[in-house]
CSV table of N, CA and C in Angstrom, one decimal:
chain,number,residue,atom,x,y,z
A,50,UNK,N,51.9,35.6,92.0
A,50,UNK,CA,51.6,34.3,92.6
A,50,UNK,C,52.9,33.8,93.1
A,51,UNK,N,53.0,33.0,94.1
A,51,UNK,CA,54.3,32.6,94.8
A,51,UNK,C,54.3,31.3,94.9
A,52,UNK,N,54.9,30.8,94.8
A,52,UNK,CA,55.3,29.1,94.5
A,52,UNK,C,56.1,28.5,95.5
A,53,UNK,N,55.7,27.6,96.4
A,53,UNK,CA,56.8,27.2,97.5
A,53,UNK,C,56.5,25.4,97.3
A,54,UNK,N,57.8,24.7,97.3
A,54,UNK,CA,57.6,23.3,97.3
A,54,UNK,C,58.6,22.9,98.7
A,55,UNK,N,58.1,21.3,99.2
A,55,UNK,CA,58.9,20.8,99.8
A,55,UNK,C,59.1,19.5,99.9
A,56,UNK,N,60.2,18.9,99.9
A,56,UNK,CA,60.3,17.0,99.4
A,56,UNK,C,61.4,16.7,100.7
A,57,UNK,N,61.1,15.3,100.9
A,57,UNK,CA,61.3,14.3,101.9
A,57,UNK,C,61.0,13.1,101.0
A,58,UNK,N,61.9,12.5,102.4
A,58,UNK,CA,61.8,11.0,101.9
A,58,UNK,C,61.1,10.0,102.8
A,59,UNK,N,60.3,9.2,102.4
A,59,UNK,CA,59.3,8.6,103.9
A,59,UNK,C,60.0,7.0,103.7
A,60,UNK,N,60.2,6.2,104.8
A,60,UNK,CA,60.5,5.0,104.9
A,60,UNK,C,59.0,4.1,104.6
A,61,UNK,N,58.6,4.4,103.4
A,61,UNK,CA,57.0,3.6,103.1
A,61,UNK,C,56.9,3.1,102.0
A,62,UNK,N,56.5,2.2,101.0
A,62,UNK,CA,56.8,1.7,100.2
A,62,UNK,C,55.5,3.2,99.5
A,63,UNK,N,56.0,3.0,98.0
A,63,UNK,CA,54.7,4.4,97.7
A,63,UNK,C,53.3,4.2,97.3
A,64,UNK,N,53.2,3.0,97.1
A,64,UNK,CA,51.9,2.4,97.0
A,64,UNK,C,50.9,2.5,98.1
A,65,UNK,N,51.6,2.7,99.4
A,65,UNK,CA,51.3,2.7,100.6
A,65,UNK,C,51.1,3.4,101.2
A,66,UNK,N,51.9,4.2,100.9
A,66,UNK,CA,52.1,5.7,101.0
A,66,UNK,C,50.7,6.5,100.1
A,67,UNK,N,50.8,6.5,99.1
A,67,UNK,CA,49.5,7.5,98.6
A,67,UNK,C,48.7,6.6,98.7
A,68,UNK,N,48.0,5.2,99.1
A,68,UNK,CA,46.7,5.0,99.4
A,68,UNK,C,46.5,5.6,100.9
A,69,UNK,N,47.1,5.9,101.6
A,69,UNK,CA,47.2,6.9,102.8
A,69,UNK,C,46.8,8.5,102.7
A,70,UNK,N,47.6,8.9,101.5
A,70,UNK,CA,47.5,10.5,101.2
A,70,UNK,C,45.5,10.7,100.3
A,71,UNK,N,45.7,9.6,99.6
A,71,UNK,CA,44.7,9.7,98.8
A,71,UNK,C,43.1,9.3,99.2
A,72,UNK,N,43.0,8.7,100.5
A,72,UNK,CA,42.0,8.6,101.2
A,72,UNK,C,41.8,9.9,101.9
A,73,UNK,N,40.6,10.3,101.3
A,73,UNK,CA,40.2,11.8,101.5
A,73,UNK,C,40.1,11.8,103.0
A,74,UNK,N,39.6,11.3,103.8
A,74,UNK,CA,39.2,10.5,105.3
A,74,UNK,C,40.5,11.2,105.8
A,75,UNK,N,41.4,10.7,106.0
A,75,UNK,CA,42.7,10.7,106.4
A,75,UNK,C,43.6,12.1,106.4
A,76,UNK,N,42.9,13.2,105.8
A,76,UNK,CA,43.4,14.6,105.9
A,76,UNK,C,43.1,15.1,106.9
A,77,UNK,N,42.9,14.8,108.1
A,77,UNK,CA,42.5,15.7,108.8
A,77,UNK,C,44.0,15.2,110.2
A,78,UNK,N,44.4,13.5,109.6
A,78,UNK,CA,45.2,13.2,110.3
A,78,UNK,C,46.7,13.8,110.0
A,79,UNK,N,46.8,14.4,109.0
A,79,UNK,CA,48.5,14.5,108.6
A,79,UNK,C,48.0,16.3,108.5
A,80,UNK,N,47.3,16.9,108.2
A,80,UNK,CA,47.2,18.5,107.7
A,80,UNK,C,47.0,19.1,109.2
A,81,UNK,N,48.5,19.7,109.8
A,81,UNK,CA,47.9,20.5,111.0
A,81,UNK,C,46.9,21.0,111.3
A,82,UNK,N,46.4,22.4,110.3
A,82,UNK,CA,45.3,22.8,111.1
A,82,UNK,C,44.1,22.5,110.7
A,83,UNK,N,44.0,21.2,109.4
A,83,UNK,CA,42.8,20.5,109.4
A,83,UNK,C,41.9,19.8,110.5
A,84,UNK,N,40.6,20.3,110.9
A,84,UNK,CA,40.3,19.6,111.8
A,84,UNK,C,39.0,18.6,111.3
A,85,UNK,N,38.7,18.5,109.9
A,85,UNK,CA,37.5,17.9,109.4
A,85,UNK,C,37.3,17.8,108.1
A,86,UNK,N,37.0,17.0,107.8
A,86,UNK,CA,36.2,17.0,105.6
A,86,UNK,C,35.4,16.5,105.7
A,87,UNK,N,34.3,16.3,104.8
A,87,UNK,CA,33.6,15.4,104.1
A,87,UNK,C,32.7,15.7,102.8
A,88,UNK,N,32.9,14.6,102.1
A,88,UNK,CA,32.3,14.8,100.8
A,88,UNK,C,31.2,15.8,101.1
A,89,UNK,N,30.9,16.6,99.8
A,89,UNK,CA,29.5,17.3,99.9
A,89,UNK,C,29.1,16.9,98.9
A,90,UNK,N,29.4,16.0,97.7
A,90,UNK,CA,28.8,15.1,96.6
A,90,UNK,C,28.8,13.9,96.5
A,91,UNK,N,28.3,12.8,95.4
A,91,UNK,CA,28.8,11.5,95.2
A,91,UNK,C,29.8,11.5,94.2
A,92,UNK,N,30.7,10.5,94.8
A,92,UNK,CA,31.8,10.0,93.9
A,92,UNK,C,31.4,9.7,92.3
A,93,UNK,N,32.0,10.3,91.4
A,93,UNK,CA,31.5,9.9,90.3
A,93,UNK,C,31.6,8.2,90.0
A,94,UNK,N,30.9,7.6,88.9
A,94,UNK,CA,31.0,6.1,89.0
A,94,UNK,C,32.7,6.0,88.5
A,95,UNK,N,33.4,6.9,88.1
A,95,UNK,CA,35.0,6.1,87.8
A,95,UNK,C,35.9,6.3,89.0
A,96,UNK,N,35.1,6.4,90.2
A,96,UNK,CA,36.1,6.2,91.1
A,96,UNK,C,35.9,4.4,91.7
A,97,UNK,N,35.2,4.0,90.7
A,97,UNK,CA,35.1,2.7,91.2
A,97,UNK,C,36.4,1.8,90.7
A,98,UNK,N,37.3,2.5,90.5
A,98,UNK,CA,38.7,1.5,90.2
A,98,UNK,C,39.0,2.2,88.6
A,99,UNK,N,40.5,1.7,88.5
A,99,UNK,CA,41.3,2.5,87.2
A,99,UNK,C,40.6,2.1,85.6
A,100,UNK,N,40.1,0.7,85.7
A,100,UNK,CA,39.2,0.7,84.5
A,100,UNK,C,37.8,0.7,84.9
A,101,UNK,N,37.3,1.8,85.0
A,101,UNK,CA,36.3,2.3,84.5
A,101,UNK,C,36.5,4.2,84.4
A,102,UNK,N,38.2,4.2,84.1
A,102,UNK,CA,38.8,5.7,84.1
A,102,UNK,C,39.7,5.6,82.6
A,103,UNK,N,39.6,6.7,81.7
A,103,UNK,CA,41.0,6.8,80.9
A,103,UNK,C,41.7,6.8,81.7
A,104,UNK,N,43.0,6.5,80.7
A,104,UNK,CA,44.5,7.0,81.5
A,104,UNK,C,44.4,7.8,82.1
A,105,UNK,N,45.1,8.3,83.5
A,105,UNK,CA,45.5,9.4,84.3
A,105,UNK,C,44.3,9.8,84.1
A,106,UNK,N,43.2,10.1,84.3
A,106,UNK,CA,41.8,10.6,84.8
A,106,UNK,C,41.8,10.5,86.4
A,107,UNK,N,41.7,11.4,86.9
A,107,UNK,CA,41.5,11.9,88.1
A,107,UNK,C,40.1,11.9,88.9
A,108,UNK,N,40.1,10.6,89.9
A,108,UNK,CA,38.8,10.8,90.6
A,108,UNK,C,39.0,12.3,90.9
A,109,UNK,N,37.4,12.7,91.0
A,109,UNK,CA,37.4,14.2,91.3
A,109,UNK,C,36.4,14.0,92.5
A,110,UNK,N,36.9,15.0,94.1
A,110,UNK,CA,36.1,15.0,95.1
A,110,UNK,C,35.8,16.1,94.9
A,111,UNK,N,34.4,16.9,95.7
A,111,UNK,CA,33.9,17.9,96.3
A,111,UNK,C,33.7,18.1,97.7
A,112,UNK,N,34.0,18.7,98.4
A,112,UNK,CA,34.4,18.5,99.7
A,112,UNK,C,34.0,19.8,100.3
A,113,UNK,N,33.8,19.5,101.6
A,113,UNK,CA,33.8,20.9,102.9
A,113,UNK,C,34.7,20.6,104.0
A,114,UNK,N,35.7,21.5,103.8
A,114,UNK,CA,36.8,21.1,105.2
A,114,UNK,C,36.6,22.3,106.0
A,115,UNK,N,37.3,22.0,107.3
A,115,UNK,CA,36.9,22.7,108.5
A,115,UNK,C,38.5,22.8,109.3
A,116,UNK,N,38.9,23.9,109.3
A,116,UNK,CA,40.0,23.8,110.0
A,116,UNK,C,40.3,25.2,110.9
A,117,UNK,N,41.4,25.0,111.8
A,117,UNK,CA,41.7,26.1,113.1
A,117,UNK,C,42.7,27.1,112.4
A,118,UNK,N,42.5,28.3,112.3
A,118,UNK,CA,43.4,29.1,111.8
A,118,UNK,C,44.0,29.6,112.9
A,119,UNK,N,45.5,29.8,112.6
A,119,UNK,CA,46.7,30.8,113.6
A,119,UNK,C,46.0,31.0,115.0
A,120,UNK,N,44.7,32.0,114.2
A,120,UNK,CA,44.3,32.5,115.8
A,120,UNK,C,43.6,31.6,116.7
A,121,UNK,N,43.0,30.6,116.2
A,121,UNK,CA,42.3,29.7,117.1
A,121,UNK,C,41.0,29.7,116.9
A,122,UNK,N,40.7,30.3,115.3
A,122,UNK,CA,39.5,30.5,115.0
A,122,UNK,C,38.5,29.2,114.1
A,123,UNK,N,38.0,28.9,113.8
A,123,UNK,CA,37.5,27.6,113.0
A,123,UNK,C,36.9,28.4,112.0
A,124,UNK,N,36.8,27.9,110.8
A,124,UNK,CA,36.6,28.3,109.3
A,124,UNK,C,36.0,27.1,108.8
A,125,UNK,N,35.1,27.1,107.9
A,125,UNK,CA,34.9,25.9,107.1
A,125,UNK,C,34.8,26.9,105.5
A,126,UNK,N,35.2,25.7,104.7
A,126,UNK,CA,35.4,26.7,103.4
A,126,UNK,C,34.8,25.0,101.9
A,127,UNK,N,34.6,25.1,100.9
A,127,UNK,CA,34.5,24.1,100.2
A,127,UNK,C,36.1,24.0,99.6
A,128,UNK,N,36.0,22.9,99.0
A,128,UNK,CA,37.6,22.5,98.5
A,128,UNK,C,37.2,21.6,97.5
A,129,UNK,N,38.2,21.1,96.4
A,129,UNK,CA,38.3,20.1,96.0
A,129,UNK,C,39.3,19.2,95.6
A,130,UNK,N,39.3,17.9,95.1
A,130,UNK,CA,40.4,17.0,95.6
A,130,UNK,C,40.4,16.1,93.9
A,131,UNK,N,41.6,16.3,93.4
A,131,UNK,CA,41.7,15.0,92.3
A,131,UNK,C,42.7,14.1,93.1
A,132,UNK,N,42.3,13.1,92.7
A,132,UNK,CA,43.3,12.0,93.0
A,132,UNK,C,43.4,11.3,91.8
A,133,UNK,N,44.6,11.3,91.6
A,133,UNK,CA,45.5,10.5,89.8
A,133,UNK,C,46.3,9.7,90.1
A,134,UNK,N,45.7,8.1,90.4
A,134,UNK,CA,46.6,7.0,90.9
A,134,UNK,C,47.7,6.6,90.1
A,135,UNK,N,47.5,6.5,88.7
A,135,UNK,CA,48.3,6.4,87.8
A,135,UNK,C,49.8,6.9,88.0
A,136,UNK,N,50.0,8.2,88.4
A,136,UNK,CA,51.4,8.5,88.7
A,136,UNK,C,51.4,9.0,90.1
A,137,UNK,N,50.2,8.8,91.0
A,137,UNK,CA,50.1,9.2,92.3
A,137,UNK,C,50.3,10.4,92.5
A,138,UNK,N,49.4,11.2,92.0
A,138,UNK,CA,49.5,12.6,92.6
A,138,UNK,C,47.7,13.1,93.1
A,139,UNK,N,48.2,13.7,93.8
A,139,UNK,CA,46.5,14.4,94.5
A,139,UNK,C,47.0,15.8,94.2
A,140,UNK,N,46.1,16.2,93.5
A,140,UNK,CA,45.3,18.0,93.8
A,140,UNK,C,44.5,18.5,94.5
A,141,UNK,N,44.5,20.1,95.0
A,141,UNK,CA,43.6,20.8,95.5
A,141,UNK,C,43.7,22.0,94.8
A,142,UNK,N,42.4,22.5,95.3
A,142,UNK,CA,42.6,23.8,95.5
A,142,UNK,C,41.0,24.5,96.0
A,143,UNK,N,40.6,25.5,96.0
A,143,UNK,CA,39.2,26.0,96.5
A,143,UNK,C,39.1,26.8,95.5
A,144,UNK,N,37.3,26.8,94.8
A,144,UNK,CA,36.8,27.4,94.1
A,144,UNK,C,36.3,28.9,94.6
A,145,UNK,N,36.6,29.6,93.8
A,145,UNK,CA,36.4,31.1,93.8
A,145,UNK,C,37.3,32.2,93.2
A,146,UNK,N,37.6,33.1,93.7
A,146,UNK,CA,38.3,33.9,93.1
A,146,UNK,C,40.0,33.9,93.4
A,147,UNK,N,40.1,33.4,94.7
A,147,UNK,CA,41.4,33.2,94.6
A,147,UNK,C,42.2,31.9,94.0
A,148,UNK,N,43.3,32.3,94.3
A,148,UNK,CA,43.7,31.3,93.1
A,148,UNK,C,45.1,30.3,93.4
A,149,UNK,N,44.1,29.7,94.8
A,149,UNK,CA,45.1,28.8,95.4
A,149,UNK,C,44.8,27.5,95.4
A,150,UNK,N,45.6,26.7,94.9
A,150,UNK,CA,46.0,25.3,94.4
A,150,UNK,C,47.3,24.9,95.2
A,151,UNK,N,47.6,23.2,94.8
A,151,UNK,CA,48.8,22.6,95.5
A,151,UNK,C,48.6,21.4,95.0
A,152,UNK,N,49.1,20.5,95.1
A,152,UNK,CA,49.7,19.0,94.7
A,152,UNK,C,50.7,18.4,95.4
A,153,UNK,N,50.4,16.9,95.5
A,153,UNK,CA,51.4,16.0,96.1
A,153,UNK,C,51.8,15.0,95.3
A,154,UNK,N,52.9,14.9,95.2
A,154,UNK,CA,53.3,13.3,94.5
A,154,UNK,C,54.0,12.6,95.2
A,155,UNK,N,53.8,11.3,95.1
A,155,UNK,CA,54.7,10.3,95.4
A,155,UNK,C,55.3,9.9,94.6
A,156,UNK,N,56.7,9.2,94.6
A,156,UNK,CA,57.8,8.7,93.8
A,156,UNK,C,58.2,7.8,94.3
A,157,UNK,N,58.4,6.7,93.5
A,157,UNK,CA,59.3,5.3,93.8
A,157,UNK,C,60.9,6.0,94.2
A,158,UNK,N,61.6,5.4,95.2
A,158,UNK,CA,62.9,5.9,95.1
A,158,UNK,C,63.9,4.3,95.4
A,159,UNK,N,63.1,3.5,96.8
A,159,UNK,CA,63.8,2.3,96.6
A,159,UNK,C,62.8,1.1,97.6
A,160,UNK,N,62.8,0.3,97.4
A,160,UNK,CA,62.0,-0.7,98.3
A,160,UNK,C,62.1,-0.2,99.3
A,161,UNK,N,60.5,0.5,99.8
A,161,UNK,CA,60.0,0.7,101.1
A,161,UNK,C,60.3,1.8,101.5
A,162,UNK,N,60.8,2.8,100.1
A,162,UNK,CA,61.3,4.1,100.1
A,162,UNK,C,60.5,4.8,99.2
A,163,UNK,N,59.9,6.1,99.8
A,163,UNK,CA,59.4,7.4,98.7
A,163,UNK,C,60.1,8.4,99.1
A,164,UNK,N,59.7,8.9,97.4
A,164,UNK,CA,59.9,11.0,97.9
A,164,UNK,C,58.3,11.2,97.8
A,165,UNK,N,58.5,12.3,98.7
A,165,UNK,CA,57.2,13.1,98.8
A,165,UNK,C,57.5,14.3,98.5
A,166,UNK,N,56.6,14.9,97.7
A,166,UNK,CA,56.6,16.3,96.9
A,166,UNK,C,55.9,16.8,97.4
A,167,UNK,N,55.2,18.1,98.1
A,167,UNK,CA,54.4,18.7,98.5
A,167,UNK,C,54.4,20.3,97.6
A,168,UNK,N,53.6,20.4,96.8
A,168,UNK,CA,53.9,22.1,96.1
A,168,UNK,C,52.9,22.9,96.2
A,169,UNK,N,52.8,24.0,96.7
A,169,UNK,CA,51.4,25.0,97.0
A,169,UNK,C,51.9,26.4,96.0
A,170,UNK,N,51.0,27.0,95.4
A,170,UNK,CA,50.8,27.9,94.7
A,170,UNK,C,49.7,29.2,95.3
A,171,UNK,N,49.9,30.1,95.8
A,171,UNK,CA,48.9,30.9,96.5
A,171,UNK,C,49.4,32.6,95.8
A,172,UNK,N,48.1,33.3,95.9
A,172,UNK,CA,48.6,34.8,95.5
A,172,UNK,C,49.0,35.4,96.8
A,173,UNK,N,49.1,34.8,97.6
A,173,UNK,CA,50.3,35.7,98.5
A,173,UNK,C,51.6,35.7,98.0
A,174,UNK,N,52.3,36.8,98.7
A,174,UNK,CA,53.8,37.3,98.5
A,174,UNK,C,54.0,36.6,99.1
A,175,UNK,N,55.5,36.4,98.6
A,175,UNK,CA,56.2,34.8,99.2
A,175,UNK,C,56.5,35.0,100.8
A,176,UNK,N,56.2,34.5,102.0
A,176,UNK,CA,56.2,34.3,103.0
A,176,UNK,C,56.5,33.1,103.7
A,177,UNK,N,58.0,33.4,104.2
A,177,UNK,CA,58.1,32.3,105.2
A,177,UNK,C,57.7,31.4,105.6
A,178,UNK,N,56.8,32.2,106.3
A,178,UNK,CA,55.8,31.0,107.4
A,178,UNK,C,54.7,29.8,106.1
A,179,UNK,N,54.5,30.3,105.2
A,179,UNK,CA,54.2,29.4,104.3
A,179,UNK,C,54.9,27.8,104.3
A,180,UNK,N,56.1,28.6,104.2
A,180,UNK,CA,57.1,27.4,104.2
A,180,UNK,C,57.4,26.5,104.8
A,181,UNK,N,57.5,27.1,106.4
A,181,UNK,CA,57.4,26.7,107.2
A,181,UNK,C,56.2,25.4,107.6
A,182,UNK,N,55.1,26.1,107.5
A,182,UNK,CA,53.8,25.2,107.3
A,182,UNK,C,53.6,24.1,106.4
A,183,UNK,N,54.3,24.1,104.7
A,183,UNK,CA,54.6,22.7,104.4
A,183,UNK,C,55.3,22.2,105.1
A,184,UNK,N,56.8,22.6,105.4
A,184,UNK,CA,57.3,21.6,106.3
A,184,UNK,C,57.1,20.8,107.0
A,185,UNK,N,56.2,21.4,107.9
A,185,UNK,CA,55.3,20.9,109.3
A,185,UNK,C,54.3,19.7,108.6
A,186,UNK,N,53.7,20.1,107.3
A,186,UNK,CA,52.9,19.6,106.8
A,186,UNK,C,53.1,18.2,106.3
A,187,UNK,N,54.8,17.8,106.1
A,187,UNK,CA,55.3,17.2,105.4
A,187,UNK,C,56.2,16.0,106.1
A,188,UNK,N,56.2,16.9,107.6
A,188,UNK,CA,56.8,15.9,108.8
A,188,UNK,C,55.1,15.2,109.1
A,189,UNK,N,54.3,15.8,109.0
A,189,UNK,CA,53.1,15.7,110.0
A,189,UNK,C,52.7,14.2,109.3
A,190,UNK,N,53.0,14.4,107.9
A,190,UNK,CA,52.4,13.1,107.0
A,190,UNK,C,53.6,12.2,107.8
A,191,UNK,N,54.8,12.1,107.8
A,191,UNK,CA,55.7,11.1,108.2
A,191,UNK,C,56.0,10.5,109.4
A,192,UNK,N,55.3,11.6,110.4
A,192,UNK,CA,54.7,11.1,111.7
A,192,UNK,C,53.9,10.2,111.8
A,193,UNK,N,52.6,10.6,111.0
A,193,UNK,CA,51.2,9.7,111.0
A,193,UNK,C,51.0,8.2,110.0
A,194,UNK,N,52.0,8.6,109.3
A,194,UNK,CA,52.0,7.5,108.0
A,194,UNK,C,52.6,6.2,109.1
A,195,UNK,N,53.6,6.5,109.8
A,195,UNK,CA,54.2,5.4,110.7
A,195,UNK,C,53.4,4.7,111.5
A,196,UNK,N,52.2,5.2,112.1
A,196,UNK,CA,51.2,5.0,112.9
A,196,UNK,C,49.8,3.9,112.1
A,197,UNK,N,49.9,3.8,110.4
A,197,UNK,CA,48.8,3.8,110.1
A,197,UNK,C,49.3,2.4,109.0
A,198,UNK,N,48.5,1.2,109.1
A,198,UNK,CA,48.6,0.4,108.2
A,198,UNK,C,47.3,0.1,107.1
A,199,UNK,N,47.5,-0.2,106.0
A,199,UNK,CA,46.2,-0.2,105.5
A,199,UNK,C,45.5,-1.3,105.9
A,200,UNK,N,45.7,-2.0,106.9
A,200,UNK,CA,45.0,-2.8,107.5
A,200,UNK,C,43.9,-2.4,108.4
A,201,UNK,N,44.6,-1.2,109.5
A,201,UNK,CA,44.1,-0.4,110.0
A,201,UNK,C,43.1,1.0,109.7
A,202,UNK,N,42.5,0.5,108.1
A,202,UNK,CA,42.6,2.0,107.6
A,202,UNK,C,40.7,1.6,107.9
């Protein structure tokens, strides 16, 4: 299993910042070769706000995303998504046999300042272009985040 992370700093306050990352909607605007999601279930009732959740209890999505691979091919695959507002982190990963996951967090660093953590876990041998691709993945959020107010959401 190979483990690649990558962190930046966004000029966003982080509240702001992961109500952006954590609106499931909104992945298709910061994930390069995302070109689509949408729920394939209902939200369980504790995603209706943090009390009607224990601590750190993670809304949980079910999802079908659709995205362009390298070659220019389109794929749709199921996925799923926790979102854990409490310390602001989102999970993924896809059900099946392989055994690939990833995580984001956000961190307070200073008024109107975050770190963004981006970590992916995949059974590929460690490969560059992996890396590469959070990178991209992690400008792409700091591109789009600039563009987006929750006003506009």
């Amino acid at each position: 299993m190979a483990h690649h992370e990558v962190s930046t700093t966004v000029d966003v306050a982080p509240n702001i910042l992961f109500d952006y990352l954590s609106d499931v909607q909104n992945l298709p605007t910061y994930l390069p070769r995302m070109t689509g999601v949408h729920e394939t279930g209902p939200l369980p009732e504790t995603a209706q706000g943090a009390e009607a959740r224990r601590p750190k209890e993670p809304v949980h999505h079910e999802v079908e995303v659709t995205a362009e691979e390298p070659s220019g091919q389109s794929v749709r695959s199921e996925a799923w998504i926790d979102v854990v507002e409490e310390n602001r982190t989102l999970r993924w990963g896809a059900p099946g046999d392989s055994d690939y996951h990833g995580e984001l967090e956000v961190d307070f660093v200073a008024d109107g300042t975050s770190r963004l953590t981006v970590r992916l876990d995949t059974e590929h041998a460690d490969d560059p272009a992996i890396d590469d691709e959070l990178r991209k993945t992690v400008e792409g959020i700091k591109t789009s985040i600039q563009g987006w107010s929750p006003s506009s959401a």
